Short mmCIF file of C-alpha atoms and ligand atoms in Angstrom, two decimals:
data_model
loop_
_atom_site.label_atom_id
_atom_site.label_comp_id
_atom_site.label_asym_id
_atom_site.label_seq_id
_atom_site.Cartn_x
_atom_site.Cartn_y
_atom_site.Cartn_z
CA UNK A 169 171.49 -30.40 50.65
CA UNK A 170 173.00 -28.27 53.39
CA UNK A 171 172.52 -29.70 56.89
CA UNK A 172 170.72 -26.58 57.97
CA UNK A 173 167.94 -27.24 55.45
CA UNK A 174 164.93 -28.71 57.22
CA UNK A 175 163.88 -32.21 56.24
CA UNK A 176 160.24 -33.17 56.42
CA UNK A 177 159.44 -33.99 60.02
CA UNK A 178 162.43 -32.16 61.49
CA UNK A 179 161.30 -29.62 64.03
CA UNK A 180 157.77 -31.00 63.99
CA UNK A 181 156.31 -32.36 67.21
CA UNK A 182 155.27 -35.99 67.59
CA UNK A 183 151.96 -36.80 65.93
CA UNK A 184 151.53 -40.01 67.94
CA UNK A 185 152.83 -40.42 71.51
CA UNK A 186 152.63 -43.74 73.34
CA UNK A 187 153.12 -43.92 77.11
CA UNK A 188 154.04 -46.74 79.49
CA UNK A 189 152.54 -45.34 82.69
CA UNK A 190 154.79 -46.87 85.35
CA UNK A 191 155.42 -46.14 89.01
CA UNK A 192 151.93 -45.96 90.54
CA UNK A 193 152.77 -48.64 93.12
CA UNK A 194 156.00 -46.96 94.25
CA UNK A 195 154.29 -43.57 94.40
CA UNK A 196 151.64 -44.99 96.75
CA UNK A 197 154.16 -46.95 98.84
CA UNK A 198 156.25 -43.80 99.35
CA UNK A 199 153.15 -42.29 100.96
CA UNK A 200 152.41 -45.38 103.07
CA UNK A 201 149.27 -46.06 101.06
CA UNK A 202 148.04 -49.18 99.21
CA UNK A 203 149.06 -49.66 95.57
CA UNK A 204 145.53 -48.97 94.35
CA UNK A 205 145.79 -45.45 95.75
CA UNK A 206 148.61 -44.93 93.24
CA UNK A 207 146.51 -46.30 90.37
CA UNK A 208 143.69 -43.88 91.23
CA UNK A 209 146.17 -40.98 91.26
CA UNK A 210 147.48 -42.28 87.90
CA UNK A 211 143.98 -42.21 86.42
CA UNK A 212 143.70 -38.49 87.28
CA UNK A 213 146.92 -37.85 85.33
CA UNK A 214 145.43 -39.56 82.27
CA UNK A 215 142.76 -36.84 82.13
CA UNK A 216 145.36 -34.04 82.39
CA UNK A 217 147.56 -35.53 79.68
CA UNK A 218 144.66 -36.15 77.26
CA UNK A 219 143.58 -32.53 77.78
CA UNK A 220 147.08 -31.28 76.98
CA UNK A 221 147.31 -33.09 73.62
CA UNK A 222 145.55 -30.59 71.28
CA UNK A 223 147.69 -27.66 72.50
CA UNK A 224 150.86 -29.67 72.03
CA UNK A 225 149.91 -30.84 68.54
CA UNK A 226 149.63 -34.48 69.63
CA UNK A 227 146.78 -36.04 67.65
CA UNK A 228 147.22 -39.65 68.81
CA UNK A 229 147.87 -40.75 72.38
CA UNK A 230 148.20 -44.43 73.25
CA UNK A 231 148.48 -45.48 76.89
CA UNK A 232 149.41 -48.85 78.43
CA UNK A 233 146.81 -49.46 81.13
CA UNK A 234 147.02 -53.23 81.66
CA UNK A 235 149.39 -55.76 80.11
CA UNK A 236 148.91 -59.46 79.39
CA UNK A 237 151.51 -59.99 82.16
CA UNK A 238 149.66 -57.88 84.75
CA UNK A 239 147.31 -60.81 85.57
CA UNK A 240 150.22 -62.14 87.69
CA UNK A 241 149.60 -59.39 90.28
CA UNK A 242 147.59 -60.17 93.41
CA UNK A 243 143.91 -60.87 92.94
CA UNK A 244 143.18 -57.77 95.03
CA UNK A 245 145.19 -55.50 92.75
CA UNK A 246 143.82 -57.01 89.52
CA UNK A 247 140.22 -56.70 90.77
CA UNK A 248 140.91 -53.13 91.91
CA UNK A 249 142.35 -52.16 88.52
CA UNK A 250 139.40 -53.71 86.64
CA UNK A 251 136.98 -51.84 88.87
CA UNK A 252 138.99 -48.63 88.27
CA UNK A 253 138.73 -49.12 84.48
CA UNK A 254 134.93 -49.63 84.73
CA UNK A 255 134.58 -46.53 86.88
CA UNK A 256 136.88 -44.48 84.66
CA UNK A 257 134.87 -45.31 81.53
CA UNK A 258 131.51 -44.71 83.24
CA UNK A 259 132.60 -41.42 84.84
CA UNK A 260 134.65 -39.98 81.97
CA UNK A 261 132.58 -41.07 78.93
CA UNK A 262 130.47 -37.92 78.57
CA UNK A 263 133.42 -35.65 79.18
CA UNK A 264 135.66 -37.45 76.68
CA UNK A 265 132.85 -37.25 74.12
CA UNK A 266 132.28 -33.53 74.80
CA UNK A 267 135.99 -32.76 74.43
CA UNK A 268 136.12 -34.38 70.99
CA UNK A 269 138.19 -37.38 72.07
CA UNK A 270 137.85 -40.54 70.02
CA UNK A 271 138.51 -43.54 72.26
CA UNK A 272 139.69 -46.94 71.07
CA UNK A 273 140.87 -50.00 72.98
CA UNK A 274 143.57 -52.42 71.90
CA UNK A 275 144.41 -55.79 73.41
CA UNK A 276 142.66 -59.13 73.74
CA UNK A 277 139.12 -58.65 75.09
CA UNK A 278 138.43 -62.37 75.52
CA UNK A 279 139.81 -62.55 79.07
CA UNK A 280 138.17 -59.31 80.22
CA UNK A 281 134.98 -59.13 82.25
CA UNK A 282 131.86 -58.91 80.03
CA UNK A 283 130.56 -55.77 81.77
CA UNK A 284 133.86 -54.01 81.16
CA UNK A 285 133.91 -55.08 77.49
CA UNK A 286 130.36 -53.73 77.05
CA UNK A 287 131.44 -50.34 78.46
CA UNK A 288 134.50 -50.33 76.17
CA UNK A 289 132.37 -51.12 73.10
CA UNK A 290 129.84 -48.43 74.01
CA UNK A 291 132.53 -45.78 74.51
CA UNK A 292 134.12 -46.65 71.16
CA UNK A 293 130.76 -46.28 69.39
CA UNK A 294 129.82 -43.12 71.30
CA UNK A 295 133.06 -41.33 70.31
CA UNK A 296 133.57 -42.78 66.83
CA UNK A 297 132.86 -39.49 65.03
CA UNK A 298 135.27 -37.47 67.19
CA UNK A 299 138.57 -36.37 65.71
CA UNK A 300 140.19 -33.82 68.03
CA UNK A 301 142.36 -36.34 69.89
CA UNK A 302 142.57 -40.09 69.31
CA UNK A 303 143.04 -41.83 72.67
CA UNK A 304 143.87 -45.52 72.52
CA UNK A 305 143.85 -47.49 75.76
CA UNK A 306 145.81 -50.75 75.78
CA UNK A 307 143.94 -53.16 78.06
CA UNK A 308 145.05 -56.79 78.39
CA UNK A 309 147.56 -55.87 75.72
CA UNK A 310 150.89 -57.51 74.90
CA UNK A 311 152.88 -56.88 71.71
CA UNK A 312 153.75 -60.54 71.20
CA UNK A 313 150.18 -61.61 71.90
CA UNK A 314 148.96 -59.04 69.36
CA UNK A 315 151.39 -60.32 66.70
CA UNK A 316 150.37 -63.94 67.46
CA UNK A 317 146.64 -63.10 67.16
CA UNK A 318 147.31 -61.17 63.93
CA UNK A 319 149.34 -64.05 62.49
CA UNK A 320 146.53 -66.48 63.27
CA UNK A 321 144.02 -64.36 61.33
CA UNK A 322 146.50 -63.88 58.48
CA UNK A 323 147.03 -67.68 58.31
CA UNK A 324 143.25 -68.20 58.27
CA UNK A 325 142.98 -65.84 55.29
CA UNK A 326 145.75 -67.75 53.49
CA UNK A 327 144.04 -71.09 54.27
CA UNK A 328 140.70 -69.85 52.96
CA UNK A 329 142.29 -68.46 49.77
CA UNK A 330 141.61 -64.79 50.61
CA UNK A 331 145.33 -63.97 50.81
CA UNK A 332 148.11 -65.07 48.45
CA UNK A 333 151.17 -66.03 50.60
CA UNK A 334 153.46 -64.79 47.80
CA UNK A 335 152.02 -61.31 48.33
CA UNK A 336 152.75 -61.17 52.09
CA UNK A 337 155.20 -58.36 52.81
CA UNK A 338 155.82 -55.89 55.64
CA UNK A 339 152.67 -53.96 54.74
CA UNK A 340 150.51 -57.06 55.25
CA UNK A 341 150.89 -57.91 58.94
CA UNK A 342 150.05 -54.40 60.25
CA UNK A 343 146.63 -54.72 58.61
CA UNK A 344 145.90 -57.56 61.06
CA UNK A 345 147.21 -55.80 64.18
CA UNK A 346 144.86 -54.20 66.75
CA UNK A 347 146.36 -50.84 65.73
CA UNK A 348 145.57 -51.20 62.00
CA UNK A 349 143.87 -47.78 61.80
CA UNK A 350 146.55 -45.92 63.78
CA UNK A 351 149.80 -44.32 62.59
CA UNK A 352 152.97 -45.72 64.17
CA UNK A 353 154.07 -43.94 67.36
CA UNK A 354 156.74 -41.27 66.90
CA UNK A 355 157.61 -41.04 70.58
CA UNK A 356 157.35 -43.68 73.32
CA UNK A 357 157.66 -42.45 76.91
CA UNK A 358 158.17 -44.67 79.95
CA UNK A 359 157.96 -43.19 83.41
CA UNK A 360 159.53 -44.35 86.71
CA UNK A 361 163.15 -44.88 85.67
CA UNK A 362 162.83 -48.33 84.10
CA UNK A 363 164.45 -48.55 80.64
CA UNK A 364 162.38 -51.42 79.20
CA UNK A 365 159.63 -51.55 76.62
CA UNK A 366 157.81 -54.42 78.34
CA UNK A 367 156.08 -55.86 75.26
CA UNK A 368 154.44 -52.55 74.27
CA UNK A 369 153.76 -51.83 70.56
CA UNK A 370 156.71 -53.98 69.46
CA UNK A 371 156.02 -53.91 65.73
CA UNK A 372 154.72 -50.35 65.64
CA UNK A 373 157.65 -48.71 67.47
CA UNK A 374 160.39 -49.83 65.09
CA UNK A 375 161.35 -46.21 64.32
CA UNK A 376 160.05 -44.46 67.43
CA UNK A 377 162.15 -42.25 69.67
CA UNK A 378 162.22 -43.43 73.29
CA UNK A 379 162.24 -41.34 76.45
CA UNK A 380 162.80 -43.09 79.77
CA UNK A 381 162.27 -40.62 82.59
CA UNK A 382 162.53 -40.96 86.38
CA UNK A 383 159.20 -39.25 87.17
CA UNK A 384 156.61 -41.66 88.60
CA UNK A 385 153.38 -41.71 86.58
CA UNK A 386 151.19 -39.95 89.22
CA UNK A 387 153.71 -37.06 89.14
CA UNK A 388 153.77 -36.85 85.33
CA UNK A 389 152.41 -33.38 84.70
CA UNK A 390 151.41 -31.43 81.62
CA UNK A 391 154.73 -29.52 81.94
CA UNK A 392 156.83 -32.69 81.87
CA UNK A 393 154.82 -33.88 78.85
CA UNK A 394 155.29 -30.52 77.07
CA UNK A 395 159.06 -30.66 77.70
CA UNK A 396 159.36 -34.14 76.15
CA UNK A 397 157.24 -33.12 73.16
CA UNK A 398 159.44 -30.05 72.60
CA UNK A 399 162.61 -32.16 72.93
CA UNK A 400 161.30 -34.51 70.25
CA UNK A 401 160.61 -31.54 67.96
CA UNK A 402 164.25 -30.51 68.17
CA UNK A 403 165.50 -33.87 66.84
CA UNK A 404 166.42 -34.76 63.29
CA UNK A 405 164.89 -38.17 62.46
CA UNK A 406 166.41 -40.03 59.53
CA UNK A 407 164.56 -43.39 59.49
CA UNK A 408 167.77 -45.25 58.60
CA UNK A 409 168.82 -42.69 55.96
CA UNK A 410 172.25 -41.05 55.82
CA UNK A 411 173.33 -37.84 57.55
CA UNK A 412 173.23 -34.97 55.05
CA UNK A 413 176.55 -33.62 53.91
CA UNK A 414 177.37 -30.09 54.90
CA UNK A 415 177.77 -27.95 51.80
CA UNK A 416 180.75 -25.63 52.20
C1 FPP B 660 152.19 -49.49 86.38
O1 FPP B 660 152.57 -49.03 87.65
C2 FPP B 660 150.82 -49.16 86.14
C3 FPP B 660 149.81 -50.04 85.85
C4 FPP B 660 150.00 -51.48 85.74
C5 FPP B 660 148.46 -49.57 85.66
C6 FPP B 660 148.29 -48.33 84.85
C7 FPP B 660 146.99 -47.81 85.17
C8 FPP B 660 146.68 -46.55 85.42
C9 FPP B 660 147.57 -45.39 85.29
C10 FPP B 660 145.33 -46.32 85.89
C11 FPP B 660 144.47 -45.53 85.04
C12 FPP B 660 144.31 -45.88 83.65
C13 FPP B 660 143.18 -45.63 83.00
C14 FPP B 660 143.07 -45.82 81.56
C15 FPP B 660 142.00 -45.18 83.74
P1 FPP B 660 153.06 -50.09 88.71
O2 FPP B 660 151.91 -50.48 89.54
O3 FPP B 660 153.73 -51.23 88.01
O4 FPP B 660 154.07 -49.27 89.52
P2 FPP B 660 155.34 -49.84 90.31
O5 FPP B 660 156.33 -50.27 89.26
O6 FPP B 660 155.79 -48.67 91.09
O7 FPP B 660 154.88 -50.98 91.16
#
């Protein structure tokens, strides 16, 4: 095949984008304001980016809101973030529903406040028939924790005879992950200049493209998002396959 021939997926935008929203604290500090001011500004950006998805052809958006490591922050910041999540869900629920957004949460809910978990459950049920954009919010999420929890359930199924260990292959574990209904991300973006994946979607991002950009999350606009989506569309993804030979 000539190299100029398009392969499936080449030139197409990312179907699933995952974002590590970093830099809220530095954004606030640069303005002489408390870190929570940055998180509130970050929450406003979430709305703008969700709204941009249908126009950009992004069907799935997964955002990292709180990691299993974030509990190490000060009690003030953790409490402020939890209160922000409760307020975000309460305030945005009707609007998300009206705009056809299906909301899901991934992560371990056991350590989360019961009131917050109730709001999360209600929002998932309220939006379960929506299909315009699939927004997944990672809350108390860690990739290793997710794999450990999945492995525990898989082992329980083996122990109870529901699963034959001889049949376990790389299709089996994803069925036990929090993301079992989601496609793998095509593009993972991290803002704020840090080039780390910080335990986000470790299994799922095996073939994702990564973009590490300097913009702090509260400055991440629809235009920046559109530029990264377009850049992805220009790439040729081979999933480990060979480069096509050029036919002369
Ligand atoms: C990382 O920035 C950001 C977080 C730990 C929280 C992300 C949360 C939001 C964007 C709030 C809104 C989310 C929803 C779903 C309503 P950082 O504080 O680590 O920034 P820094 O590296 O500059 O300190």
